[in-house]
XYZ file of C-alpha atoms in Angstrom:
779
model
C 2.008 -24.004 12.613
C 0.983 -28.119 13.671
C 1.725 -31.650 12.414
C -1.483 -33.732 11.065
C -1.194 -37.046 10.034
C -2.543 -38.671 6.586
C -2.971 -42.428 7.894
C -3.251 -42.505 11.888
C -4.020 -45.305 12.231
C -0.949 -46.571 11.756
C 0.027 -44.221 14.927
C -1.112 -47.510 16.473
C 2.461 -49.076 15.738
C 4.052 -47.364 18.329
C 2.884 -50.326 20.690
C 5.850 -51.992 19.270
C 7.979 -50.254 21.939
C 7.028 -52.848 24.200
C 8.891 -55.574 22.639
C 12.573 -54.003 23.968
C 11.312 -53.899 27.728
C 9.981 -57.923 27.182
C 13.190 -58.652 25.418
C 15.328 -57.067 28.481
C 13.276 -58.906 30.853
C 13.876 -62.157 29.178
C 16.848 -61.921 28.596
C 18.921 -60.223 31.981
C 22.018 -61.488 32.853
C 22.419 -64.732 35.807
C 25.013 -63.682 38.271
C 28.339 -66.121 38.335
C 29.415 -67.653 40.921
C 33.180 -67.185 42.449
C 35.208 -68.320 44.501
C 38.400 -66.199 45.444
C 39.603 -64.595 48.304
C 38.797 -61.318 48.271
C 35.132 -61.356 49.418
C 35.451 -57.805 50.964
C 37.281 -56.237 47.969
C 35.000 -57.608 45.169
C 31.443 -57.368 46.546
C 32.244 -53.297 47.349
C 33.163 -53.627 43.240
C 30.118 -55.957 41.983
C 27.314 -52.666 43.594
C 29.796 -50.279 41.116
C 29.235 -52.687 38.296
C 25.473 -53.075 39.108
C 25.179 -49.327 38.661
C 27.182 -49.112 34.943
C 25.391 -52.322 33.643
C 21.849 -50.518 34.819
C 22.831 -47.245 33.264
C 24.016 -49.218 29.949
C 20.887 -51.045 29.987
C 18.432 -48.228 30.310
C 20.253 -46.086 26.769
C 19.927 -49.507 25.007
C 16.045 -50.049 25.620
C 15.962 -45.978 24.811
C 17.618 -46.335 21.356
C 15.332 -49.292 20.849
C 12.455 -47.746 21.757
C 13.159 -44.506 19.816
C 13.662 -46.823 16.454
C 10.568 -48.414 16.615
C 8.529 -45.490 17.821
C 10.173 -43.842 14.781
C 9.310 -46.509 12.588
C 5.363 -46.327 13.483
C 5.566 -42.546 13.100
C 6.813 -42.369 9.315
C 5.046 -45.428 8.148
C 2.124 -43.061 9.463
C 3.152 -39.982 7.264
C 3.812 -36.977 9.363
C 2.478 -33.978 7.766
C 3.536 -29.970 8.813
C 0.967 -27.997 7.716
C 0.047 -23.745 8.453
C -2.659 -24.329 11.253
C -5.410 -27.165 12.860
C -4.119 -30.936 13.758
C -6.156 -32.365 11.457
C -5.724 -33.237 8.124
C -8.696 -31.254 5.902
C -7.345 -30.816 2.525
C -10.413 -32.724 0.652
C -12.644 -30.488 3.592
C -14.684 -27.718 1.908
C -12.756 -24.230 2.196
C -14.140 -20.547 2.423
C -13.054 -18.629 -0.416
C -12.245 -15.160 -1.548
C -10.760 -14.000 -4.303
C -9.754 -9.946 -5.220
C -8.885 -8.984 -8.160
C -6.994 -5.568 -9.068
C -8.408 -4.131 -12.481
C -7.133 -1.054 -12.737
C -6.173 0.208 -16.321
C -2.981 -0.783 -15.422
C -3.889 -4.457 -15.818
C -4.058 -4.035 -19.353
C -0.108 -3.717 -19.702
C 0.686 -6.667 -22.405
C 2.974 -9.488 -21.894
C 3.449 -12.789 -23.598
C 0.199 -12.042 -25.797
C -1.778 -11.361 -22.087
C -2.970 -8.678 -20.741
C -2.422 -8.628 -16.601
C -6.100 -9.529 -15.498
C -5.919 -12.392 -18.582
C -3.191 -13.747 -16.694
C -4.835 -13.216 -13.131
C -8.119 -15.180 -14.847
C -6.176 -17.841 -16.345
C -4.362 -18.603 -12.263
C -7.898 -17.929 -11.261
C -9.451 -21.026 -12.636
C -6.145 -22.986 -11.728
C -7.195 -22.327 -8.017
C -10.810 -23.087 -8.946
C -9.756 -26.552 -9.935
C -7.852 -27.074 -6.717
C -10.862 -26.072 -4.350
C -12.933 -29.350 -2.352
C -16.714 -29.389 -3.587
C -19.055 -27.382 -1.310
C -16.545 -24.516 -0.557
C -17.206 -21.581 -0.650
C -15.962 -18.666 -3.588
C -16.735 -15.040 -3.406
C -14.992 -12.337 -6.019
C -14.013 -9.130 -5.675
C -12.251 -6.821 -7.595
C -12.026 -2.990 -7.582
C -14.758 -1.850 -9.759
C -16.938 -2.088 -6.338
C -19.681 -3.481 -5.455
C -21.060 -5.114 -2.310
C -18.508 -8.081 -0.919
C -20.537 -11.833 -0.873
C -20.492 -15.740 -2.284
C -21.499 -16.792 -5.584
C -24.585 -19.315 -5.672
C -21.859 -21.577 -6.676
C -18.864 -22.126 -8.220
C -19.838 -21.724 -11.483
C -20.865 -18.451 -10.799
C -17.279 -17.472 -10.317
C -15.896 -18.700 -12.899
C -18.167 -16.766 -14.796
C -17.615 -13.684 -12.894
C -14.337 -14.199 -13.438
C -14.331 -14.351 -17.381
C -16.483 -11.165 -17.405
C -13.844 -9.143 -15.076
C -13.100 -6.066 -17.166
C -10.788 -3.219 -16.348
C -12.021 0.391 -15.426
C -11.191 3.373 -12.998
C -11.015 2.277 -10.065
C -13.550 3.183 -7.376
C -12.816 1.576 -4.147
C -8.917 0.845 -3.669
C -7.505 -2.777 -3.652
C -5.906 -2.847 0.149
C -10.142 -1.563 1.203
C -10.805 -4.307 -1.264
C -8.344 -6.819 0.631
C -9.665 -5.430 4.253
C -13.695 -6.168 2.521
C -12.884 -9.702 1.317
C -11.549 -10.335 5.053
C -14.122 -9.323 6.669
C -16.632 -11.690 4.543
C -14.389 -14.761 5.549
C -14.527 -14.052 9.026
C -18.219 -14.482 8.662
C -17.851 -18.033 7.493
C -18.620 -21.071 9.441
C -15.899 -22.853 7.420
C -13.048 -23.886 9.457
C -10.534 -23.202 6.663
C -10.564 -19.353 4.794
C -8.238 -18.834 1.936
C -8.206 -15.570 0.242
C -6.439 -14.953 -2.664
C -5.295 -11.258 -4.089
C -4.396 -10.626 -7.597
C -2.066 -7.949 -8.116
C 0.876 -6.690 -10.068
C 2.257 -5.654 -6.727
C 2.816 -2.068 -8.693
C 3.343 1.373 -6.809
C -0.546 2.687 -8.539
C -2.379 -0.369 -6.504
C -0.204 -0.164 -2.828
C 1.412 3.178 -2.917
C -2.096 4.717 -0.692
C -2.235 1.779 1.759
C 0.064 2.082 4.731
C 2.393 -0.417 5.785
C 0.588 -2.939 7.616
C 1.558 -6.951 8.026
C -1.717 -8.578 6.363
C -0.697 -11.636 7.192
C -1.186 -11.147 11.113
C -3.718 -9.075 11.054
C -6.079 -12.093 9.742
C -4.190 -14.491 11.462
C -7.115 -17.296 10.991
C -7.340 -16.830 7.071
C -4.979 -18.313 4.310
C -3.328 -15.343 2.484
C -1.634 -15.964 -0.898
C -1.007 -13.113 -3.009
C -0.916 -13.715 -6.602
C 1.907 -11.665 -8.539
C 1.144 -10.865 -12.380
C 3.585 -8.158 -13.091
C 4.941 -7.629 -16.286
C 8.848 -7.977 -15.729
C 9.387 -6.788 -19.509
C 6.989 -4.166 -20.196
C 8.222 -1.297 -22.242
C 5.570 1.398 -22.291
C 5.633 5.429 -23.392
C 3.039 7.496 -21.344
C 1.281 11.088 -20.800
C 0.700 11.028 -17.198
C -0.841 14.510 -16.645
C -2.062 17.343 -19.448
C -1.577 20.951 -17.398
C -3.902 23.917 -18.398
C -3.252 27.588 -17.266
C -7.274 27.728 -17.233
C -10.176 25.954 -18.249
C -11.706 29.232 -19.624
C -10.234 31.005 -23.113
C -10.873 34.821 -23.355
C -11.914 35.313 -27.350
C -9.283 35.213 -29.460
C -6.955 33.824 -27.743
C -4.845 30.675 -27.747
C -4.979 27.544 -25.940
C -2.134 26.643 -24.018
C -1.199 23.173 -22.644
C 1.872 20.873 -21.638
C 1.578 17.281 -21.538
C 4.183 15.604 -19.266
C 5.560 12.759 -21.072
C 7.314 9.705 -19.154
C 9.025 6.365 -20.811
C 9.939 2.914 -19.381
C 12.236 1.008 -21.321
C 15.020 2.154 -23.442
C 15.735 5.740 -25.318
C 13.253 6.286 -27.707
C 11.663 8.817 -30.322
C 8.067 9.383 -30.991
C 5.473 11.894 -31.867
C 2.847 13.499 -29.663
C 0.089 15.696 -31.542
C -3.382 17.769 -30.381
C -6.740 16.574 -31.780
C -9.704 18.853 -31.215
C -13.460 17.134 -31.520
C -15.631 18.446 -33.961
C -19.238 18.462 -34.430
C -19.426 15.487 -36.211
C -17.812 13.272 -33.580
C -14.461 13.065 -35.327
C -11.311 14.395 -33.803
C -9.010 17.000 -36.138
C -5.376 16.964 -35.560
C -4.500 20.430 -35.082
C -0.658 19.499 -33.759
C 1.860 17.940 -33.790
C 5.774 17.956 -32.028
C 8.457 15.167 -32.584
C 9.231 13.672 -28.930
C 12.808 12.119 -27.757
C 11.504 9.853 -24.223
C 14.589 9.057 -21.998
C 14.579 5.708 -20.045
C 13.195 6.689 -16.585
C 12.728 10.786 -17.346
C 9.782 12.434 -17.824
C 9.774 14.826 -20.560
C 7.830 18.308 -21.010
C 5.864 19.217 -24.295
C 4.552 22.862 -24.497
C 1.538 23.536 -27.558
C -0.492 26.807 -28.391
C -3.651 26.462 -30.110
C -4.749 28.941 -31.902
C -8.424 29.880 -33.352
C -10.972 28.431 -31.163
C -14.315 29.084 -31.963
C -16.230 30.287 -28.743
C -18.270 28.220 -26.782
C -17.520 24.200 -25.084
C -14.346 23.131 -26.975
C -12.923 19.458 -26.285
C -9.652 17.529 -26.923
C -7.432 15.132 -26.797
C -3.765 15.045 -26.416
C -2.322 11.182 -27.959
C 1.389 9.195 -28.980
C 1.330 7.948 -32.402
C 2.497 4.249 -32.009
C 1.783 1.121 -30.135
C 3.396 0.644 -26.754
C 2.237 -2.285 -23.979
C -0.352 -0.125 -21.914
C -2.640 1.631 -24.182
C -4.835 3.226 -21.657
C -2.275 6.136 -21.182
C -1.143 6.536 -24.496
C -3.782 9.491 -24.562
C -5.479 12.461 -22.662
C -8.459 14.625 -22.966
C -9.595 17.693 -21.813
C -12.161 20.555 -22.223
C -12.268 24.402 -22.121
C -14.715 27.589 -22.944
C -13.728 30.157 -25.131
C -15.857 32.949 -24.218
C -15.732 36.459 -23.745
C -13.966 37.908 -20.805
C -15.762 37.691 -17.523
C -16.147 40.890 -15.706
C -14.356 41.679 -12.816
C -14.757 44.814 -10.330
C -11.101 45.733 -8.616
C -12.257 48.069 -5.251
C -9.226 49.784 -3.856
C -8.523 52.970 -1.882
C -8.167 56.033 -2.668
C -6.303 57.037 -4.743
C -7.631 53.382 -6.779
C -5.621 54.355 -10.103
C -2.743 53.601 -7.742
C -3.224 51.591 -5.209
C -4.915 49.332 -7.497
C -2.296 49.546 -10.383
C -0.818 46.401 -9.981
C -3.802 44.429 -9.431
C -5.328 45.563 -12.359
C -2.089 45.180 -14.821
C -1.753 41.852 -13.517
C -5.491 40.384 -14.251
C -5.972 42.764 -17.383
C -2.882 44.177 -19.197
C -3.922 47.061 -20.826
C -1.908 45.837 -23.927
C -3.915 42.311 -24.069
C -7.190 44.785 -23.118
C -6.259 46.820 -26.536
C -5.687 43.105 -28.421
C -8.907 41.777 -27.339
C -7.082 39.170 -25.486
C -7.295 39.938 -22.153
C -8.673 37.580 -19.481
C -11.197 39.566 -17.509
C -12.977 42.448 -18.116
C -12.158 44.917 -15.256
C -13.549 48.147 -13.939
C -11.025 49.579 -11.256
C -13.387 51.638 -8.644
C -12.718 53.284 -5.036
C -13.240 51.506 -2.006
C -15.506 53.809 -0.651
C -17.820 53.626 -4.245
C -17.708 49.611 -3.804
C -21.614 50.435 -2.694
C -22.780 51.823 -6.040
C -20.248 50.000 -8.577
C -22.617 47.085 -11.125
C -21.855 44.132 -8.967
C -24.959 42.699 -11.375
C -22.508 42.996 -14.444
C -19.400 41.171 -12.651
C -18.783 37.726 -11.482
C -15.872 38.622 -9.353
C -14.906 41.291 -7.099
C -11.579 41.934 -5.627
C -10.592 43.775 -2.603
C -7.417 45.400 -2.352
C -6.356 46.932 0.667
C -10.113 47.343 2.088
C -11.097 49.710 5.036
C -13.537 48.466 7.453
C -16.236 48.053 5.418
C -19.661 48.777 6.687
C -21.599 46.076 8.188
C -23.939 45.964 5.030
C -21.786 46.283 2.369
C -20.539 42.650 3.984
C -23.691 41.191 4.283
C -24.740 42.374 0.277
C -21.022 40.704 -0.055
C -22.403 37.263 1.434
C -25.387 37.617 -0.213
C -23.840 38.064 -3.615
C -20.753 35.149 -3.332
C -23.198 32.878 -2.283
C -25.379 32.519 -5.304
C -22.062 31.655 -7.012
C -19.996 34.886 -7.837
C -16.580 35.205 -6.913
C -14.303 37.019 -4.244
C -10.345 38.391 -3.796
C -9.124 39.829 -0.486
C -5.615 41.504 -0.471
C -5.088 42.139 3.160
C -2.889 45.794 4.231
C -2.697 47.785 6.541
C -5.697 49.942 5.507
C -7.921 47.672 8.316
C -7.055 49.206 10.402
C -7.055 47.671 13.833
C -7.627 44.369 14.201
C -10.720 45.092 16.410
C -12.355 47.660 13.700
C -11.801 44.862 10.964
C -13.574 41.841 12.260
C -16.840 42.524 12.585
C -19.402 39.526 12.443
C -20.214 39.640 8.852
C -17.388 40.321 7.722
C -15.719 37.092 10.248
C -18.726 35.124 8.857
C -17.619 36.012 5.347
C -13.985 35.910 5.671
C -14.167 32.531 7.677
C -11.885 34.188 10.230
C -10.741 36.849 11.994
C -6.891 39.225 12.253
C -5.457 38.829 15.001
C -2.672 41.027 14.943
C 0.186 42.445 12.267
C 3.379 39.911 12.159
C 6.895 41.822 11.567
C 9.925 40.171 10.210
C 12.502 43.307 9.750
C 15.038 40.322 8.361
C 13.805 39.890 4.844
C 14.144 36.327 5.578
C 10.084 35.542 5.448
C 8.563 35.027 2.258
C 5.663 33.245 0.517
C 6.175 29.342 0.905
C 3.408 26.945 -0.573
C 4.814 23.618 0.993
C 2.392 22.080 -1.772
C 0.417 22.442 -5.118
C -2.123 20.057 -5.177
C -4.720 23.214 -4.852
C -6.305 24.262 -7.971
C -5.688 27.531 -7.241
C -2.148 26.783 -7.249
C -2.233 23.895 -10.154
C -0.468 25.927 -12.789
C 2.945 26.561 -10.710
C 3.256 23.082 -10.812
C 5.014 23.580 -13.881
C 7.792 25.202 -12.828
C 7.821 24.039 -9.526
C 10.922 24.566 -7.337
C 11.930 27.103 -9.952
C 9.490 29.976 -8.026
C 11.657 32.194 -6.504
C 9.986 33.372 -4.011
C 13.128 34.237 -1.712
C 13.057 37.357 -4.252
C 9.583 38.773 -2.853
C 10.220 39.195 1.041
C 7.035 39.906 3.089
C 8.157 41.833 6.027
C 4.532 42.409 7.090
C 1.159 40.911 7.198
C -1.880 40.240 8.806
C -1.558 37.052 11.684
C -5.380 35.077 9.961
C -6.684 33.206 12.241
C -9.698 30.844 10.699
C -12.595 29.738 12.798
C -15.516 28.659 12.431
C -18.775 30.091 11.001
C -21.021 27.299 11.636
C -22.063 23.701 12.223
C -21.260 22.783 8.614
C -18.911 25.399 8.308
C -15.774 24.953 9.221
C -14.363 28.605 8.613
C -11.295 29.516 6.010
C -8.669 26.597 5.398
C -5.064 27.473 4.357
C -4.104 26.584 1.277
C -0.059 27.964 1.267
C 1.750 29.780 4.027
C 4.514 31.919 5.055
C 7.808 31.342 5.686
C 7.196 31.546 9.095
C 4.373 28.711 8.804
C 1.952 31.264 9.631
C -1.439 31.104 6.439
C -0.341 33.434 3.581
C -3.164 32.211 1.468
C -6.817 31.254 2.994
C -9.888 29.738 0.816
C -13.308 30.015 2.362
C -16.444 28.455 0.461
C -19.734 30.221 0.892
C -22.717 28.974 -0.186
C -21.805 28.325 -4.053
C -19.328 31.024 -4.407
C -15.504 31.337 -2.982
C -13.849 33.723 -1.456
C -9.870 33.914 -1.479
C -7.631 35.491 1.477
C -3.833 37.044 1.127
C -2.788 38.287 4.674
C -0.493 40.818 2.722
C -1.326 43.731 0.382
C -0.198 44.678 -3.183
C -0.920 48.171 -3.118
C 1.739 49.663 -1.805
C 4.588 51.984 -4.432
C 8.440 50.191 -4.009
C 9.814 53.480 -2.606
C 6.774 53.463 -0.089
C 9.402 53.243 2.987
C 6.470 51.402 4.774
C 6.106 48.463 1.945
C 4.736 45.328 3.640
C 6.454 43.152 0.547
C 7.971 43.138 -2.694
C 5.447 40.737 -3.895
C 4.354 42.926 -7.199
C 7.637 45.333 -6.704
C 9.947 43.091 -6.943
C 12.695 42.188 -9.565
C 10.646 40.060 -12.424
C 6.883 39.728 -10.390
C 5.672 37.209 -12.759
C 4.926 34.819 -9.699
C 2.495 37.551 -8.160
C 1.496 38.149 -11.885
C 0.655 34.498 -11.859
C -1.032 34.173 -8.118
C -3.184 36.944 -8.780
C -4.773 35.531 -11.828
C -5.244 32.007 -10.804
C -7.051 33.483 -7.325
C -9.012 34.874 -9.947
C -9.998 32.114 -11.749
C -10.023 30.070 -9.192
C -13.029 31.992 -7.184
C -14.876 33.282 -10.769
C -15.530 29.618 -11.572
C -15.371 27.340 -9.086
C -19.413 25.467 -9.820
C -18.362 24.297 -13.280
C -16.083 21.010 -13.179
C -14.525 20.566 -17.035
C -11.622 18.391 -16.237
C -12.026 15.912 -13.177
C -10.391 12.242 -12.624
C -12.654 9.876 -13.506
C -14.484 7.962 -11.345
C -15.878 11.106 -9.689
C -18.989 13.750 -9.874
C -18.653 16.180 -12.662
C -20.690 18.854 -11.170
C -21.814 22.163 -14.007
C -23.519 25.245 -13.991
C -26.159 26.315 -16.549
C -26.845 29.743 -17.229
C -30.092 28.680 -18.173
C -32.707 27.020 -15.794
C -35.682 26.279 -18.238
C -34.689 22.662 -18.377
C -36.164 20.072 -17.052
C -33.325 17.827 -17.343
C -29.894 17.366 -19.913
C -28.380 14.217 -21.528
C -24.940 13.458 -21.442
C -23.197 11.799 -23.720
C -20.185 8.931 -22.546
C -16.637 8.948 -24.571
C -18.480 5.465 -25.635
C -21.317 7.133 -27.513
C -24.052 6.146 -24.636
C -26.696 8.349 -23.903
C -28.765 8.845 -20.280
C -30.458 11.593 -18.433
C -29.341 14.324 -15.748
C -31.692 15.833 -13.472
C -31.029 19.606 -13.166
C -30.805 21.700 -9.939
C -33.351 24.299 -10.161
C -32.381 26.228 -7.052
C -29.130 26.404 -7.768
C -28.778 25.803 -11.820
C -26.652 22.699 -11.760
C -25.943 19.348 -12.826
C -24.476 16.625 -11.435
C -22.972 13.922 -13.918
C -22.034 10.910 -10.978
C -21.665 7.791 -13.850
C -17.725 8.942 -14.976
C -15.677 5.778 -15.232
C -15.050 6.330 -18.674
C -11.815 8.514 -18.980
C -12.347 10.562 -22.134
C -14.521 13.537 -23.209
C -18.294 13.674 -22.061
C -20.902 15.990 -24.072
C -23.942 17.762 -22.138
C -27.083 19.179 -24.336
C -30.078 20.305 -23.081
C -32.788 21.198 -25.575
C -32.165 21.441 -29.367
C -29.170 22.744 -31.766
C -31.370 25.860 -31.973
C -32.516 27.475 -28.929
C -30.446 25.157 -26.894
C -27.113 24.762 -24.319
C -24.379 22.786 -24.398
C -21.407 22.138 -22.745
C -19.334 19.181 -21.902
C -16.381 17.481 -19.286
C -13.536 15.297 -19.726
C -12.498 12.745 -17.418
C -8.957 11.524 -17.336
C -7.308 8.139 -15.821
C -5.805 8.991 -12.233
C -2.140 8.634 -12.195
C -1.926 5.884 -10.075
C -4.623 3.877 -12.218
C -1.542 3.877 -14.845
C 1.117 3.489 -12.606
C 2.577 -0.005 -13.062
C 5.969 0.189 -12.212
C 6.690 -3.330 -9.418
C 7.384 -2.480 -5.738
C 10.879 -3.511 -4.635
C 10.868 -6.343 -2.131
C 11.550 -4.198 0.902
C 8.684 -1.892 0.189
C 6.374 -5.470 -0.761
C 7.643 -7.187 2.777
C 6.283 -3.964 4.494
C 2.831 -3.904 2.812
C 2.011 -8.144 3.750
C 4.202 -8.771 6.403
C 7.330 -11.271 6.393
C 4.914 -14.134 6.622
C 2.958 -13.580 3.121
C 2.888 -16.319 0.560
C 4.337 -15.045 -2.923
C 3.461 -16.867 -6.073
C 4.186 -16.317 -9.366
C 3.959 -19.049 -11.917
C 1.109 -21.583 -11.859
C 3.924 -24.214 -10.501
C 4.515 -22.061 -7.084
C 0.692 -21.567 -7.069
C -0.318 -25.525 -7.054
C 2.754 -25.739 -4.453
C 1.887 -23.173 -2.121
C -1.412 -24.561 -1.929
C -0.934 -27.793 -1.326
C 1.660 -26.640 1.475
C -0.798 -24.509 2.848
C -3.561 -27.689 2.564
C -1.951 -30.695 3.109
C 1.226 -29.456 4.722
C 4.839 -30.624 3.691
C 5.238 -33.986 4.712
C 8.338 -35.483 7.074
C 8.462 -39.340 6.283
C 11.706 -38.380 4.585
C 13.361 -37.018 7.820
C 11.489 -39.228 10.457
C 12.625 -42.422 8.941
C 16.273 -40.702 8.900
C 15.742 -40.680 12.705
C 14.660 -44.342 12.865
C 17.641 -45.411 10.864
C 19.999 -43.462 13.246
C 18.379 -44.640 15.989
C 19.009 -48.014 15.014
C 22.217 -47.541 14.400
C 22.789 -46.514 17.098
C 21.664 -49.668 19.530
C 23.581 -51.726 16.883
C 26.709 -49.785 18.631
C 25.481 -49.623 22.020
C 24.864 -53.500 21.335
C 28.441 -53.945 20.352
C 29.950 -52.146 22.787
C 28.402 -53.859 25.703
C 27.734 -57.068 24.961
C 31.126 -57.502 23.188
C 33.120 -61.326 24.845
C 35.785 -61.182 27.874
C 38.999 -61.209 27.574
C 39.760 -64.384 29.980
C 43.416 -63.921 30.430
C 42.719 -60.272 31.112
C 40.233 -61.731 33.607
C 42.384 -63.972 34.789
C 45.231 -61.112 35.754
C 43.311 -58.789 38.031
C 41.808 -61.408 39.967
C 45.985 -62.495 40.660
C 46.182 -59.107 41.668
C 43.448 -58.900 44.241
C 44.635 -62.169 45.408
C 47.978 -61.452 46.706
C 46.935 -57.877 47.786
C 44.899 -59.755 50.108
C 47.354 -62.154 50.723
C 50.224 -59.774 51.995
C 47.285 -57.359 53.666
C 48.189 -54.567 50.845
C 45.366 -52.261 49.628
C 43.720 -53.706 47.041
C 43.945 -51.773 43.493
C 41.352 -52.031 41.700
C 40.603 -53.462 38.525
C 40.403 -51.186 35.534
C 36.979 -49.411 34.110
C 35.072 -51.778 32.294
C 36.582 -54.678 33.710
C 34.505 -57.061 36.217
C 36.636 -58.800 38.960
C 37.485 -62.296 38.469
C 38.575 -65.011 41.114
C 42.524 -65.368 41.327
C 43.409 -68.222 39.292
C 43.704 -71.694 40.914
C 48.113 -72.817 41.389
C 48.569 -76.198 39.888
C 48.740 -79.389 42.277
C 52.683 -80.034 43.046
C 53.336 -83.093 41.761
C 53.261 -86.749 43.921
C 54.477 -89.948 43.300
C 50.579 -91.446 45.543
C 47.375 -90.223 45.985
C 47.344 -88.989 49.732
C 46.730 -91.388 51.824
C 43.126 -90.971 53.431
C 42.431 -90.076 56.927
C 41.045 -92.826 59.368
C 38.347 -92.239 61.471
C 37.237 -89.126 59.974
C 34.194 -89.059 57.870
C 34.034 -87.677 54.701
C 32.279 -84.048 54.264
C 30.969 -82.276 51.687
C 33.133 -79.542 50.618
C 32.371 -75.780 52.357
C 30.046 -73.919 49.887
C 31.828 -71.414 47.622
C 30.004 -67.636 47.732
C 28.156 -66.271 45.071
C 29.112 -63.099 43.379
C 26.927 -61.650 40.747
C 29.436 -59.736 38.313
């Protein structure tokens, strides 16, 4: 904080404070001579009076000086401003304009999107910028932070702003803008952030005082949020798997949320046709509750083999169209080959897992997800590995080193392995061969026992793709009904500098790892630290996952783990803005062509060694088609990009949350009037003329009151009475009583002469002498 002056030359008027000093020196009262008897008492009182008068004169002097100084200060027009002591309201500034361009900024209110409102507010600020200012425009689409060559270029960039997938979080863009301003030689730096103050924009930011983080930069947050927006959104689409067996129906569900009053809409599923048009395959009505989420389930049958793309959309219009539709991609084809290896007798120890991934009824109907082959663990080396995409080891015994090494090479080529550890592993020392530890990404430590039955699988989060299917049921998974009395304690360890080893994706209630993942080359290994190979009547059974009542959680887990390891190198459904990695079975093509949802095409290279295509230009949400070669003899695949939940979440933060993020000193403007007021307050300051002139008036009033009290006319009768009292006391020899406070001692009155008939005779022979001098006393 500081004070500056608009007309500092007028501060010279403060020199008039010398006038009261001169007046007081010229108009000092002169001592008055009095002739009275009680000279001793009057002299003592004179000293006290002189001291009192000096204090009174000093107070009156200070009041008059203050009145003149305040008048001069008021004429100089002081202002209170945020920084500096020089008024630089017209000096060039370095200004950075940061825009949130996420799709949620397309919310309409008052026939304007939030991004259009931000552009209008920015142009108001452009008009207030002093000539010669440096201006930078940044947004969440990414890009280098730099000043525009001219103000016109900055205005043109603001006019071209468009909503797009967030490439850089808003707090990171604000930090980049502040860093750019610190490099400017301009004395004054201003940072303007245009945002809807929503959870989607700021939830990823940690609570921090942004205003205090850059104390030399003036921060103003321009709030362009919508206060009365109504919206129905598809928050997400849940697919049990992006691979559908030929002849099996596509099962999906959509989560619908509502901002605004309750309403009814219809939700539809449309599939993309070869001609580029969408055909509607299912429609369901839905009642959307205010502030709630509704789930809508669909089952689409009759899908042809190949890559199939579609979308789920809400019929009707609302204030935000970006979240009314979400796309998806699935691969329809024959089941993948899987080898299930279990200890002898394999038909008994591998029965639970085999029926979980390939139920006999679905296999007979041709609807099974996997084409599973059950073999004994001792015969694993002789199994047809090349015909399978995945292997499941159920309670494996210690394998030969060559078998572990062969499995490692097989997984590195892009295959998948799932290991359910159990009692057949024997001792940790026997199982922890170097090749096994390298493949699994860790080592066995010991068997952990929980005989009380209070231990069970307890995933802390369902963010991992292998556990994503459980999000549909959430907390309704009764893991506690399937206790785990024993499991291996598995310790992840680094394999190499580039391989940190296995990572835990789910744990038991006791906190020890339950499910781990280890990426090996292009393939994936999943490790479960308890088996599913023991019957329910086995007294030494380690758990009840597969033998408990209605063990559907185990069936889901077995299928999801196997699906995850079989197709880890193909991203069919991604978040917009993240790279998509696709696997091509054929490697005889030099490149592929990618068609965006908007119809544009661009080439993408193929990694011939791994047979992978990586597509990075995925900012536009929708369905992408990837083709190589012609319609005959070519290869075709695709993927879908959907907006992140934060990109469409425009619910506004509470004032307390905003204060925690921006700091208590942050300034917030919502209207153009508030914007202009804050800019003027920060650049020019708040003028203090009214307050200073009021203080000057109070000083002048105090001068008038004090002067009237000190210079009031004397009461002659009171003076005479006081003097007589002193004279009588002196004549009688009694102690004199001092006059009342505030009165000066006066000489006693002279008694009238006695009446005479004639004048007294003049003495003869005596010379006329002068009367005795009258003593002077300073009153």
